[in-house]
mmCIF file of C-alpha atoms in Angstrom:
data_model
loop_
_atom_site.group_PDB
_atom_site.id
_atom_site.type_symbol
_atom_site.label_atom_id
_atom_site.label_comp_id
_atom_site.label_asym_id
_atom_site.label_seq_id
_atom_site.Cartn_x
_atom_site.Cartn_y
_atom_site.Cartn_z
ATOM 1 C CA MET A 1 33.160 -0.260 -7.548
ATOM 2 C CA GLU A 2 32.171 -0.575 -3.663
ATOM 3 C CA SER A 3 31.338 -3.851 -2.348
ATOM 4 C CA TYR A 4 29.641 -4.706 0.747
ATOM 5 C CA GLU A 5 27.917 -7.547 2.562
ATOM 6 C CA PRO A 6 24.066 -7.835 1.852
ATOM 7 C CA GLU A 7 21.689 -8.620 4.584
ATOM 8 C CA ARG A 8 20.090 -11.894 4.640
ATOM 9 C CA LEU A 9 16.293 -12.646 5.028
ATOM 10 C CA SER A 10 15.107 -15.225 7.604
ATOM 11 C CA ALA A 11 12.983 -17.886 6.838
ATOM 12 C CA ALA A 12 10.158 -16.020 8.645
ATOM 13 C CA GLN A 13 10.602 -13.176 6.521
ATOM 14 C CA LEU A 14 10.713 -15.188 3.291
ATOM 15 C CA ALA A 15 7.379 -16.923 4.332
ATOM 16 C CA ALA A 16 5.855 -13.523 5.277
ATOM 17 C CA MET A 17 6.881 -12.387 1.575
ATOM 18 C CA LYS A 18 5.378 -15.589 0.070
ATOM 19 C CA ARG A 19 2.189 -15.114 2.063
ATOM 20 C CA SER A 20 2.168 -11.580 1.064
ATOM 21 C CA LEU A 21 2.609 -12.592 -2.804
ATOM 22 C CA THR A 22 0.052 -15.317 -2.900
ATOM 23 C CA SER A 23 -2.793 -14.150 -0.781
ATOM 24 C CA GLY A 24 -1.943 -10.778 1.186
ATOM 25 C CA ARG A 25 -1.036 -7.148 0.088
ATOM 26 C CA GLY A 26 1.431 -8.595 -2.741
ATOM 27 C CA ALA A 27 -1.597 -10.245 -4.679
ATOM 28 C CA LEU A 28 -3.555 -7.196 -4.667
ATOM 29 C CA THR A 29 -5.517 -6.701 -8.055
ATOM 30 C CA ARG A 30 -5.732 -3.144 -8.692
ATOM 31 C CA ARG A 31 -8.653 -2.903 -10.672
ATOM 32 C CA SER A 32 -11.063 -5.472 -9.127
ATOM 33 C CA LEU A 33 -9.853 -4.670 -5.770
ATOM 34 C CA LEU A 34 -9.861 -8.518 -5.009
ATOM 35 C CA ARG A 35 -6.572 -9.950 -3.810
ATOM 36 C CA ALA A 36 -6.504 -12.924 -5.966
ATOM 37 C CA SER A 37 -4.514 -16.177 -4.981
ATOM 38 C CA GLY A 38 -1.862 -16.848 -7.685
ATOM 39 C CA MET A 39 -1.077 -13.145 -8.495
ATOM 40 C CA GLY A 40 2.246 -13.659 -6.565
ATOM 41 C CA ALA A 41 3.453 -16.777 -8.423
ATOM 42 C CA LEU A 42 5.533 -15.059 -10.922
ATOM 43 C CA ALA A 43 7.278 -13.392 -8.063
ATOM 44 C CA LEU A 44 8.542 -16.482 -6.374
ATOM 45 C CA GLY A 45 11.670 -16.405 -8.380
ATOM 46 C CA GLY A 46 12.440 -12.767 -7.325
ATOM 47 C CA MET A 47 11.807 -13.702 -3.668
ATOM 48 C CA ALA A 48 14.232 -16.499 -3.863
ATOM 49 C CA THR A 49 16.890 -14.229 -5.275
ATOM 50 C CA LEU A 50 16.145 -11.621 -2.436
ATOM 51 C CA GLY A 51 16.787 -14.538 0.025
ATOM 52 C CA ALA A 52 19.966 -15.853 -1.596
ATOM 53 C CA CYS A 53 21.718 -12.759 -2.660
ATOM 54 C CA GLY A 54 20.284 -10.285 0.380
ATOM 55 C CA ILE A 55 19.525 -6.526 0.435
ATOM 56 C CA PRO A 56 22.255 -4.103 1.146
ATOM 57 C CA PRO A 57 22.129 -2.995 4.584
ATOM 58 C CA ALA A 58 23.387 0.743 4.398
ATOM 59 C CA LYS A 59 23.075 3.646 1.929
ATOM 60 C CA ARG A 60 25.676 4.076 -0.494
ATOM 61 C CA ALA A 61 27.719 7.021 -0.324
ATOM 62 C CA ASP A 62 27.176 8.144 -3.655
ATOM 63 C CA ALA A 63 23.461 6.640 -4.197
ATOM 64 C CA GLY A 64 20.457 9.008 -4.708
ATOM 65 C CA ALA A 65 22.578 11.912 -5.788
ATOM 66 C CA ALA A 66 20.785 14.371 -8.564
ATOM 67 C CA SER A 67 21.400 12.611 -12.106
ATOM 68 C CA ASP A 68 21.961 14.515 -15.246
ATOM 69 C CA ASP A 69 18.307 15.837 -15.902
ATOM 70 C CA HIS A 70 17.615 15.396 -19.565
ATOM 71 C CA SER A 71 13.889 16.981 -19.288
ATOM 72 C CA ALA A 72 14.366 20.241 -21.264
ATOM 73 C CA GLN A 73 15.789 18.369 -24.230
ATOM 74 C CA GLU A 74 13.856 15.304 -24.263
ATOM 75 C CA LYS A 75 10.217 15.646 -23.564
ATOM 76 C CA GLU A 76 9.362 12.178 -22.227
ATOM 77 C CA VAL A 77 8.895 10.431 -19.178
ATOM 78 C CA THR A 78 9.003 6.592 -18.349
ATOM 79 C CA PHE A 79 6.337 5.644 -15.598
ATOM 80 C CA SER A 80 6.311 1.965 -14.245
ATOM 81 C CA ASN A 81 3.067 1.015 -12.373
ATOM 82 C CA TRP A 82 1.139 -1.773 -11.471
ATOM 83 C CA THR A 83 -1.347 -3.263 -13.701
ATOM 84 C CA GLU A 84 -4.958 -1.992 -14.086
ATOM 85 C CA TYR A 85 -4.027 1.179 -11.825
ATOM 86 C CA MET A 86 -4.472 3.734 -14.430
ATOM 87 C CA ASP A 87 -7.693 5.007 -15.920
ATOM 88 C CA VAL A 88 -8.643 3.787 -19.387
ATOM 89 C CA SER A 89 -11.300 4.976 -22.460
ATOM 90 C CA GLU A 90 -14.308 3.460 -22.715
ATOM 91 C CA ASP A 91 -12.949 1.232 -25.504
ATOM 92 C CA GLU A 92 -9.978 0.377 -23.207
ATOM 93 C CA LYS A 93 -7.527 1.488 -26.249
ATOM 94 C CA GLY A 94 -6.597 4.876 -24.538
ATOM 95 C CA ARG A 95 -5.427 6.446 -21.041
ATOM 96 C CA PRO A 96 -7.343 9.761 -20.861
ATOM 97 C CA THR A 97 -5.417 11.396 -18.061
ATOM 98 C CA LEU A 98 -2.228 10.409 -19.475
ATOM 99 C CA GLU A 99 -3.088 11.485 -23.014
ATOM 100 C CA ALA A 100 -4.530 14.897 -21.555
ATOM 101 C CA PHE A 101 -1.205 15.276 -19.754
ATOM 102 C CA THR A 102 1.012 15.152 -23.031
ATOM 103 C CA ARG A 103 -1.524 17.496 -24.925
ATOM 104 C CA ARG A 104 -0.903 20.059 -22.235
ATOM 105 C CA THR A 105 3.048 19.621 -21.628
ATOM 106 C CA GLY A 106 4.154 18.142 -24.887
ATOM 107 C CA ILE A 107 5.841 15.368 -22.606
ATOM 108 C CA ARG A 108 5.056 11.999 -23.820
ATOM 109 C CA VAL A 109 4.698 9.248 -21.349
ATOM 110 C CA LYS A 110 6.010 5.984 -21.739
ATOM 111 C CA TYR A 111 3.482 3.893 -19.535
ATOM 112 C CA THR A 112 4.584 0.523 -18.543
ATOM 113 C CA GLU A 113 2.560 -1.854 -16.207
ATOM 114 C CA ASP A 114 5.326 -4.083 -15.400
ATOM 115 C CA ILE A 115 5.050 -4.206 -11.470
ATOM 116 C CA ASN A 116 3.469 -7.391 -10.810
ATOM 117 C CA ASP A 117 4.399 -7.224 -7.071
ATOM 118 C CA ASN A 118 6.919 -5.401 -5.087
ATOM 119 C CA VAL A 119 9.390 -8.029 -4.342
ATOM 120 C CA GLU A 120 9.688 -8.964 -7.988
ATOM 121 C CA PHE A 121 9.864 -5.411 -9.241
ATOM 122 C CA PHE A 122 12.552 -4.594 -6.524
ATOM 123 C CA GLY A 123 14.504 -7.643 -7.971
ATOM 124 C CA LYS A 124 14.244 -6.130 -11.154
ATOM 125 C CA ILE A 125 15.787 -2.703 -10.464
ATOM 126 C CA LYS A 126 18.023 -3.492 -7.489
ATOM 127 C CA PRO A 127 21.164 -4.449 -9.534
ATOM 128 C CA GLN A 128 21.027 -1.287 -11.622
ATOM 129 C CA LEU A 129 20.419 0.839 -8.292
ATOM 130 C CA ALA A 130 23.069 -0.728 -6.347
ATOM 131 C CA ALA A 131 25.748 -0.263 -9.446
ATOM 132 C CA GLY A 132 24.533 3.561 -9.488
ATOM 133 C CA GLN A 133 22.868 3.035 -12.846
ATOM 134 C CA ASN A 134 19.759 4.231 -14.697
ATOM 135 C CA THR A 135 17.094 1.841 -14.264
ATOM 136 C CA GLY A 136 15.430 3.066 -17.374
ATOM 137 C CA ARG A 137 12.676 4.363 -15.372
ATOM 138 C CA ASP A 138 11.700 7.948 -14.218
ATOM 139 C CA LEU A 139 9.057 7.302 -11.988
ATOM 140 C CA ILE A 140 7.870 4.256 -10.217
ATOM 141 C CA CYS A 141 4.935 3.161 -7.675
ATOM 142 C CA VAL A 142 5.771 1.170 -4.746
ATOM 143 C CA THR A 143 4.209 0.096 -1.447
ATOM 144 C CA ASP A 144 5.068 1.929 1.558
ATOM 145 C CA TRP A 145 7.491 -0.588 3.021
ATOM 146 C CA LEU A 146 9.629 -0.895 -0.175
ATOM 147 C CA ALA A 147 9.363 2.945 -0.586
ATOM 148 C CA ALA A 148 11.035 3.150 2.785
ATOM 149 C CA ARG A 149 13.577 0.918 1.901
ATOM 150 C CA ILE A 150 14.666 2.449 -1.294
ATOM 151 C CA ILE A 151 14.736 5.684 0.207
ATOM 152 C CA ARG A 152 16.952 4.511 3.204
ATOM 153 C CA LEU A 153 19.174 2.867 0.539
ATOM 154 C CA GLY A 154 19.718 6.116 -1.045
ATOM 155 C CA TRP A 155 18.365 4.945 -4.251
ATOM 156 C CA ALA A 156 15.352 7.555 -4.738
ATOM 157 C CA GLN A 157 16.169 11.261 -5.907
ATOM 158 C CA LYS A 158 14.853 14.123 -3.526
ATOM 159 C CA LEU A 159 11.911 15.916 -5.197
ATOM 160 C CA ASP A 160 12.039 19.533 -5.928
ATOM 161 C CA ALA A 161 9.321 21.241 -4.489
ATOM 162 C CA SER A 162 9.031 24.315 -7.085
ATOM 163 C CA ASN A 163 7.821 21.454 -9.575
ATOM 164 C CA LEU A 164 5.071 20.135 -7.105
ATOM 165 C CA PRO A 165 2.889 23.090 -6.208
ATOM 166 C CA HIS A 166 -0.323 20.954 -6.327
ATOM 167 C CA ALA A 167 1.150 17.837 -4.680
ATOM 168 C CA PHE A 168 2.697 19.960 -1.999
ATOM 169 C CA ALA A 169 -0.717 22.028 -1.229
ATOM 170 C CA ASN A 170 -2.937 19.095 -2.008
ATOM 171 C CA VAL A 171 -1.630 15.903 -0.323
ATOM 172 C CA SER A 172 -4.073 14.757 2.427
ATOM 173 C CA ALA A 173 -2.976 15.107 5.873
ATOM 174 C CA GLN A 174 -3.114 11.585 6.783
ATOM 175 C CA PHE A 175 -0.687 10.809 4.149
ATOM 176 C CA ARG A 176 1.730 13.874 4.727
ATOM 177 C CA THR A 177 4.008 12.880 7.160
ATOM 178 C CA PRO A 178 5.201 9.026 7.038
ATOM 179 C CA ASP A 179 7.884 8.231 9.349
ATOM 180 C CA TRP A 180 10.019 6.941 6.488
ATOM 181 C CA ASP A 181 9.749 10.377 4.232
ATOM 182 C CA PRO A 182 8.917 13.219 6.491
ATOM 183 C CA GLY A 183 7.187 15.998 4.431
ATOM 184 C CA ARG A 184 7.237 13.942 1.588
ATOM 185 C CA ALA A 185 10.760 15.057 0.206
ATOM 186 C CA TYR A 186 11.342 11.806 -1.869
ATOM 187 C CA SER A 187 7.747 10.487 -2.607
ATOM 188 C CA TYR A 188 4.326 11.190 -2.862
ATOM 189 C CA PRO A 189 1.478 8.698 -2.340
ATOM 190 C CA TRP A 190 -0.692 7.248 -5.396
ATOM 191 C CA THR A 191 -3.416 5.587 -3.434
ATOM 192 C CA GLY A 192 -4.031 4.648 -0.039
ATOM 193 C CA ILE A 193 -5.118 0.938 1.466
ATOM 194 C CA PRO A 194 -7.143 1.024 4.851
ATOM 195 C CA THR A 195 -7.521 -1.934 7.137
ATOM 196 C CA VAL A 196 -10.944 -2.112 8.603
ATOM 197 C CA ILE A 197 -13.423 -4.545 10.254
ATOM 198 C CA ALA A 198 -15.725 -6.138 8.092
ATOM 199 C CA TYR A 199 -18.706 -8.322 9.440
ATOM 200 C CA ASN A 200 -21.779 -10.316 8.143
ATOM 201 C CA VAL A 201 -24.778 -9.103 9.594
ATOM 202 C CA LYS A 202 -26.895 -11.963 9.311
ATOM 203 C CA ALA A 203 -24.153 -14.100 10.793
ATOM 204 C CA THR A 204 -23.798 -11.637 13.727
ATOM 205 C CA GLY A 205 -27.537 -11.713 14.020
ATOM 206 C CA GLY A 206 -27.870 -8.193 13.183
ATOM 207 C CA ARG A 207 -25.404 -6.825 15.676
ATOM 208 C CA LYS A 208 -22.781 -4.184 14.821
ATOM 209 C CA VAL A 209 -19.193 -5.336 15.130
ATOM 210 C CA ASP A 210 -16.670 -2.277 15.348
ATOM 211 C CA SER A 211 -13.646 -3.288 17.935
ATOM 212 C CA VAL A 212 -10.756 -5.582 17.850
ATOM 213 C CA THR A 213 -11.946 -6.229 21.536
ATOM 214 C CA GLN A 214 -15.294 -7.671 20.268
ATOM 215 C CA LEU A 215 -13.629 -9.913 17.764
ATOM 216 C CA LEU A 216 -11.059 -11.076 20.582
ATOM 217 C CA ASP A 217 -13.566 -11.550 23.438
ATOM 218 C CA ASP A 218 -17.410 -11.842 22.362
ATOM 219 C CA PRO A 219 -18.599 -15.215 23.029
ATOM 220 C CA LYS A 220 -21.103 -14.976 20.326
ATOM 221 C CA LEU A 221 -18.496 -14.666 17.613
ATOM 222 C CA LYS A 222 -16.105 -17.609 19.048
ATOM 223 C CA GLY A 223 -14.734 -19.393 16.386
ATOM 224 C CA ARG A 224 -16.313 -17.393 13.506
ATOM 225 C CA VAL A 225 -13.203 -14.601 13.486
ATOM 226 C CA SER A 226 -10.363 -14.101 11.306
ATOM 227 C CA PHE A 227 -7.353 -11.977 11.097
ATOM 228 C CA LEU A 228 -5.081 -11.274 8.636
ATOM 229 C CA SER A 229 -1.892 -13.179 7.872
ATOM 230 C CA GLU A 230 -0.019 -9.809 7.337
ATOM 231 C CA MET A 231 1.706 -8.712 10.302
ATOM 232 C CA ARG A 232 1.242 -5.167 9.840
ATOM 233 C CA ASP A 233 -2.287 -5.111 9.783
ATOM 234 C CA THR A 234 -2.929 -7.581 12.323
ATOM 235 C CA ILE A 235 -0.618 -6.437 14.782
ATOM 236 C CA GLY A 236 -1.247 -2.717 13.925
ATOM 237 C CA MET A 237 -4.948 -3.241 14.375
ATOM 238 C CA THR A 238 -4.202 -4.842 18.057
ATOM 239 C CA LEU A 239 -1.844 -2.409 19.198
ATOM 240 C CA LEU A 240 -4.435 0.383 18.334
ATOM 241 C CA ASP A 241 -7.097 -1.352 20.280
ATOM 242 C CA GLN A 242 -4.815 -1.609 23.406
ATOM 243 C CA GLY A 243 -4.207 1.986 23.261
ATOM 244 C CA LYS A 244 -0.717 2.133 21.509
ATOM 245 C CA ASP A 245 0.551 4.006 18.626
ATOM 246 C CA PRO A 246 1.406 1.460 15.864
ATOM 247 C CA GLY A 247 3.856 4.441 14.593
ATOM 248 C CA LYS A 248 5.821 4.461 17.872
ATOM 249 C CA PHE A 249 5.453 1.020 19.533
ATOM 250 C CA THR A 250 8.203 -0.405 21.683
ATOM 251 C CA ASP A 251 9.462 -4.288 21.743
ATOM 252 C CA ALA A 252 7.445 -4.922 24.683
ATOM 253 C CA GLU A 253 4.188 -3.378 23.340
ATOM 254 C CA PHE A 254 4.696 -5.726 20.036
ATOM 255 C CA ASP A 255 4.888 -8.718 22.528
ATOM 256 C CA GLY A 256 1.960 -7.515 24.320
ATOM 257 C CA ALA A 257 -0.209 -7.451 20.985
ATOM 258 C CA ILE A 258 1.380 -10.982 20.215
ATOM 259 C CA GLY A 259 0.310 -12.019 23.931
ATOM 260 C CA ARG A 260 -3.336 -10.666 23.426
ATOM 261 C CA LEU A 261 -3.952 -12.545 19.938
ATOM 262 C CA GLN A 262 -2.189 -15.829 21.459
ATOM 263 C CA LYS A 263 -5.046 -15.796 24.171
ATOM 264 C CA ALA A 264 -7.678 -15.483 21.420
ATOM 265 C CA VAL A 265 -6.238 -18.543 19.668
ATOM 266 C CA ASP A 266 -5.663 -20.602 22.712
ATOM 267 C CA LYS A 267 -9.403 -20.413 23.632
ATOM 268 C CA LYS A 268 -10.242 -20.667 20.046
ATOM 269 C CA GLN A 269 -11.970 -17.339 19.346
ATOM 270 C CA ILE A 270 -10.011 -16.963 16.206
ATOM 271 C CA ARG A 271 -10.704 -19.261 13.838
ATOM 272 C CA ARG A 272 -7.797 -18.636 11.284
ATOM 273 C CA PHE A 273 -5.339 -15.832 9.937
ATOM 274 C CA THR A 274 -6.056 -15.560 6.073
ATOM 275 C CA GLY A 275 -5.031 -13.881 3.330
ATOM 276 C CA ASN A 276 -7.746 -12.812 0.779
ATOM 277 C CA ASP A 277 -9.446 -16.017 1.106
ATOM 278 C CA TYR A 278 -11.410 -14.689 3.994
ATOM 279 C CA THR A 279 -13.894 -13.152 1.468
ATOM 280 C CA ALA A 280 -15.712 -16.058 0.337
ATOM 281 C CA ASP A 281 -15.933 -17.413 4.110
ATOM 282 C CA LEU A 282 -17.406 -13.897 5.287
ATOM 283 C CA SER A 283 -19.940 -13.779 2.438
ATOM 284 C CA LYS A 284 -21.229 -17.040 3.328
ATOM 285 C CA GLY A 285 -21.499 -16.478 7.116
ATOM 286 C CA ASP A 286 -18.907 -18.950 8.393
ATOM 287 C CA ILE A 287 -16.822 -15.957 9.296
ATOM 288 C CA ALA A 288 -19.125 -13.697 11.161
ATOM 289 C CA ALA A 289 -16.624 -10.977 11.668
ATOM 290 C CA CYS A 290 -12.826 -10.290 10.586
ATOM 291 C CA VAL A 291 -10.104 -7.761 9.947
ATOM 292 C CA GLY A 292 -10.027 -7.141 6.243
ATOM 293 C CA TRP A 293 -8.831 -4.852 3.543
ATOM 294 C CA ALA A 294 -11.267 -2.128 2.531
ATOM 295 C CA GLY A 295 -10.849 -2.837 -1.208
ATOM 296 C CA ASP A 296 -12.318 -6.313 -0.813
ATOM 297 C CA ILE A 297 -15.073 -4.919 1.283
ATOM 298 C CA ILE A 298 -15.783 -2.457 -1.417
ATOM 299 C CA GLN A 299 -16.195 -5.544 -3.807
ATOM 300 C CA LEU A 300 -18.201 -7.930 -1.505
ATOM 301 C CA ARG A 301 -20.812 -5.174 -0.553
ATOM 302 C CA ALA A 302 -21.681 -4.684 -4.209
ATOM 303 C CA ASP A 303 -22.523 -8.360 -4.440
ATOM 304 C CA ASN A 304 -23.898 -9.231 -0.752
ATOM 305 C CA PRO A 305 -25.964 -6.712 1.183
ATOM 306 C CA ASP A 306 -25.367 -8.351 4.422
ATOM 307 C CA ILE A 307 -21.573 -7.287 4.368
ATOM 308 C CA GLU A 308 -20.949 -4.308 6.574
ATOM 309 C CA PHE A 309 -17.799 -2.621 7.612
ATOM 310 C CA ALA A 310 -16.782 -0.554 10.894
ATOM 311 C CA ILE A 311 -14.077 1.826 11.790
ATOM 312 C CA PRO A 312 -12.868 1.208 15.232
ATOM 313 C CA ALA A 313 -12.906 4.114 17.636
ATOM 314 C CA ALA A 314 -9.474 3.237 18.181
ATOM 315 C CA GLY A 315 -8.445 3.925 15.008
ATOM 316 C CA TYR A 316 -7.068 1.632 11.599
ATOM 317 C CA ILE A 317 -4.143 1.103 9.783
ATOM 318 C CA THR A 318 -3.582 2.354 6.133
ATOM 319 C CA SER A 319 -0.957 1.533 3.997
ATOM 320 C CA SER A 320 -0.125 3.518 0.730
ATOM 321 C CA ASP A 321 1.424 2.865 -2.764
ATOM 322 C CA ASN A 322 3.609 5.629 -3.518
ATOM 323 C CA LEU A 323 5.622 7.395 -6.441
ATOM 324 C CA LEU A 324 9.489 7.801 -6.378
ATOM 325 C CA VAL A 325 11.956 9.117 -8.907
ATOM 326 C CA PRO A 326 14.693 6.252 -8.945
ATOM 327 C CA ALA A 327 18.475 7.489 -8.610
ATOM 328 C CA GLN A 328 20.340 8.169 -11.896
ATOM 329 C CA ALA A 329 16.658 8.801 -13.850
ATOM 330 C CA ARG A 330 17.114 10.734 -16.770
ATOM 331 C CA HIS A 331 13.961 12.874 -16.978
ATOM 332 C CA LYS A 332 13.293 13.718 -13.236
ATOM 333 C CA THR A 333 11.748 17.106 -13.896
ATOM 334 C CA ASN A 334 9.117 15.457 -16.237
ATOM 335 C CA ALA A 335 8.418 12.911 -13.499
ATOM 336 C CA GLU A 336 7.907 15.566 -11.115
ATOM 337 C CA LYS A 337 5.542 17.258 -13.577
ATOM 338 C CA LEU A 338 3.535 14.427 -13.788
ATOM 339 C CA ILE A 339 3.310 13.484 -10.134
ATOM 340 C CA ASP A 340 2.033 17.095 -9.630
ATOM 341 C CA TYR A 341 -0.615 16.501 -12.578
ATOM 342 C CA TYR A 342 -2.338 13.762 -10.662
ATOM 343 C CA TYR A 343 -2.712 16.098 -7.616
ATOM 344 C CA GLU A 344 -4.787 18.516 -9.602
ATOM 345 C CA PRO A 345 -8.439 17.727 -8.004
ATOM 346 C CA PRO A 346 -10.157 17.150 -11.583
ATOM 347 C CA VAL A 347 -7.548 14.767 -12.678
ATOM 348 C CA ALA A 348 -7.298 12.888 -9.009
ATOM 349 C CA ALA A 349 -11.171 12.488 -9.400
ATOM 350 C CA ARG A 350 -11.110 10.956 -12.611
ATOM 351 C CA LEU A 351 -8.250 8.390 -11.532
ATOM 352 C CA ALA A 352 -10.032 7.708 -8.460
ATOM 353 C CA ALA A 353 -13.412 6.955 -10.116
ATOM 354 C CA TYR A 354 -11.368 4.321 -11.898
ATOM 355 C CA ILE A 355 -9.480 2.530 -9.363
ATOM 356 C CA ASN A 356 -11.513 3.186 -6.334
ATOM 357 C CA TYR A 357 -9.035 3.415 -3.725
ATOM 358 C CA VAL A 358 -8.530 5.934 -1.064
ATOM 359 C CA CYS A 359 -7.530 8.994 -2.835
ATOM 360 C CA PRO A 360 -4.576 10.908 -1.166
ATOM 361 C CA VAL A 361 -5.720 14.240 -2.803
ATOM 362 C CA ASP A 362 -7.707 17.005 -0.953
ATOM 363 C CA GLY A 363 -10.759 18.767 -2.786
ATOM 364 C CA VAL A 364 -11.341 15.901 -5.182
ATOM 365 C CA ARG A 365 -15.211 15.605 -3.522
ATOM 366 C CA ASP A 366 -16.946 17.790 -5.686
ATOM 367 C CA GLU A 367 -15.030 16.801 -8.884
ATOM 368 C CA LEU A 368 -15.882 13.028 -8.139
ATOM 369 C CA ALA A 369 -19.379 13.889 -7.443
ATOM 370 C CA LYS A 370 -19.629 15.010 -10.850
ATOM 371 C CA ILE A 371 -18.616 11.580 -12.258
ATOM 372 C CA ASP A 372 -20.303 9.347 -9.767
ATOM 373 C CA GLU A 373 -21.934 10.711 -6.458
ATOM 374 C CA SER A 374 -21.906 7.338 -4.782
ATOM 375 C CA MET A 375 -18.142 7.351 -5.042
ATOM 376 C CA ALA A 376 -17.962 10.795 -3.694
ATOM 377 C CA SER A 377 -19.823 9.645 -0.437
ATOM 378 C CA ASN A 378 -17.990 6.493 -0.146
ATOM 379 C CA THR A 379 -15.475 6.773 2.684
ATOM 380 C CA LEU A 380 -13.476 4.138 1.405
ATOM 381 C CA ILE A 381 -12.754 6.086 -1.334
ATOM 382 C CA LEU A 382 -12.864 9.628 0.223
ATOM 383 C CA PRO A 383 -12.485 9.487 3.883
ATOM 384 C CA ASP A 384 -14.429 12.190 5.938
ATOM 385 C CA LYS A 385 -12.415 14.147 8.462
ATOM 386 C CA GLU A 386 -13.237 12.023 11.196
ATOM 387 C CA MET A 387 -12.566 8.582 9.577
ATOM 388 C CA ALA A 388 -9.145 10.177 8.177
ATOM 389 C CA ALA A 389 -8.301 11.325 11.402
ATOM 390 C CA LYS A 390 -8.371 7.619 12.885
ATOM 391 C CA SER A 391 -5.724 6.281 10.305
ATOM 392 C CA ARG A 392 -2.539 5.275 11.472
ATOM 393 C CA SER A 393 0.581 3.847 9.728
ATOM 394 C CA PHE A 394 2.750 0.906 11.056
ATOM 395 C CA ARG A 395 5.861 2.448 11.690
ATOM 396 C CA SER A 396 9.540 1.351 9.601
ATOM 397 C CA LEU A 397 11.325 -1.282 10.884
ATOM 398 C CA SER A 398 14.928 -2.103 11.242
ATOM 399 C CA THR A 399 16.424 -5.051 9.738
ATOM 400 C CA GLU A 400 16.710 -6.552 13.185
ATOM 401 C CA GLU A 401 13.209 -5.922 14.102
ATOM 402 C CA GLU A 402 11.608 -7.067 11.034
ATOM 403 C CA THR A 403 13.361 -10.488 11.456
ATOM 404 C CA ALA A 404 12.546 -10.639 14.964
ATOM 405 C CA TYR A 405 8.678 -9.457 14.649
ATOM 406 C CA GLU A 406 8.296 -11.901 11.652
ATOM 407 C CA GLU A 407 9.445 -14.819 13.760
ATOM 408 C CA LYS A 408 7.338 -14.052 16.601
ATOM 409 C CA PHE A 409 4.303 -13.424 14.191
ATOM 410 C CA ALA A 410 4.828 -16.712 12.299
ATOM 411 C CA LYS A 411 4.802 -18.569 15.433
ATOM 412 C CA LEU A 412 1.427 -16.962 16.313
ATOM 413 C CA ILE A 413 -0.192 -17.922 13.085
ATOM 414 C CA GLY A 414 1.150 -21.270 12.610
ATOM 415 C CA ALA A 415 3.272 -20.301 9.494
#
């Protein structure tokens, strides 16, 4: 077997992973939309494994090649997903959309909620992928940065567009061309996760807060502002406010964003950098305004009418969770049919009604309105054209960039 020297993760990268797993993106609970602390505890062993063993730096020559497809003979597909990331029946014993797929196609879905966080899951499947072996999964759902890594390493199969007519036609423009998978040759988004500005109207004295400039400079907000401890979200939003594109920025522009934030730290404008724990302070008014995750804001607004959100004129960051077919998967065509099924508007609407994330499927508004009119009009679930046009993604990073950027960000936030 081919041997190669794995890349090592720096202390700053490991610290960033730990933050993400315990209170950041990795701690996301898909149903409640709260980023509960402690969700990442199970992953710390996997994180340590990655730090010790590393991640292969380059693509294997034979990885990602089309595997023998047994879809025609074996009417089944194995799908690994996050917990509570699929619609369930009222008695919570069935999965209506999956069951309807089986009735229509005859393809049985073995659905497993075995993804607790990206790092832990990658630790599970990396040995088989690196060895060119079947992971036992035909379809997986991982966050954009990990999807990018799997594709870069050659561990995802190229999708057959002829099996994906609905997906190809209906994927929303804001998700159609990520830099790590242009044209969606290897992946399709399951959901989008926006980063927005949130504020407590009572704490701001009735004033709207709708820009990063206000967060960093408004003296009336001094000491009552928070940013996220996730580098891509905080730096991405700051880059946008500076008129820079987070999908194309340079080292100098990254340093400029760090400097902008450092000034606000030095003058004590920023109270702290947080994971999901900003929610309690925002609800109480101890934090008047912040950069936060849309999922949290949906939940907070349901309980506190003083919580508002704003989409900056400069734009906002959206990350995504994505469906991929791993290398050597046994039922590629069946997996593609399942992906395509979830891009049919009636099916996508039912899924969106349950999980309440940004739906990446065009044409679902009328279908979602039949289920819940309030959801159909919620731009945090179905962004309107104006909001969607402001969505930006943080670009893929090389190993060297990720190491350097995380070290600079760790120094900024005192991690």
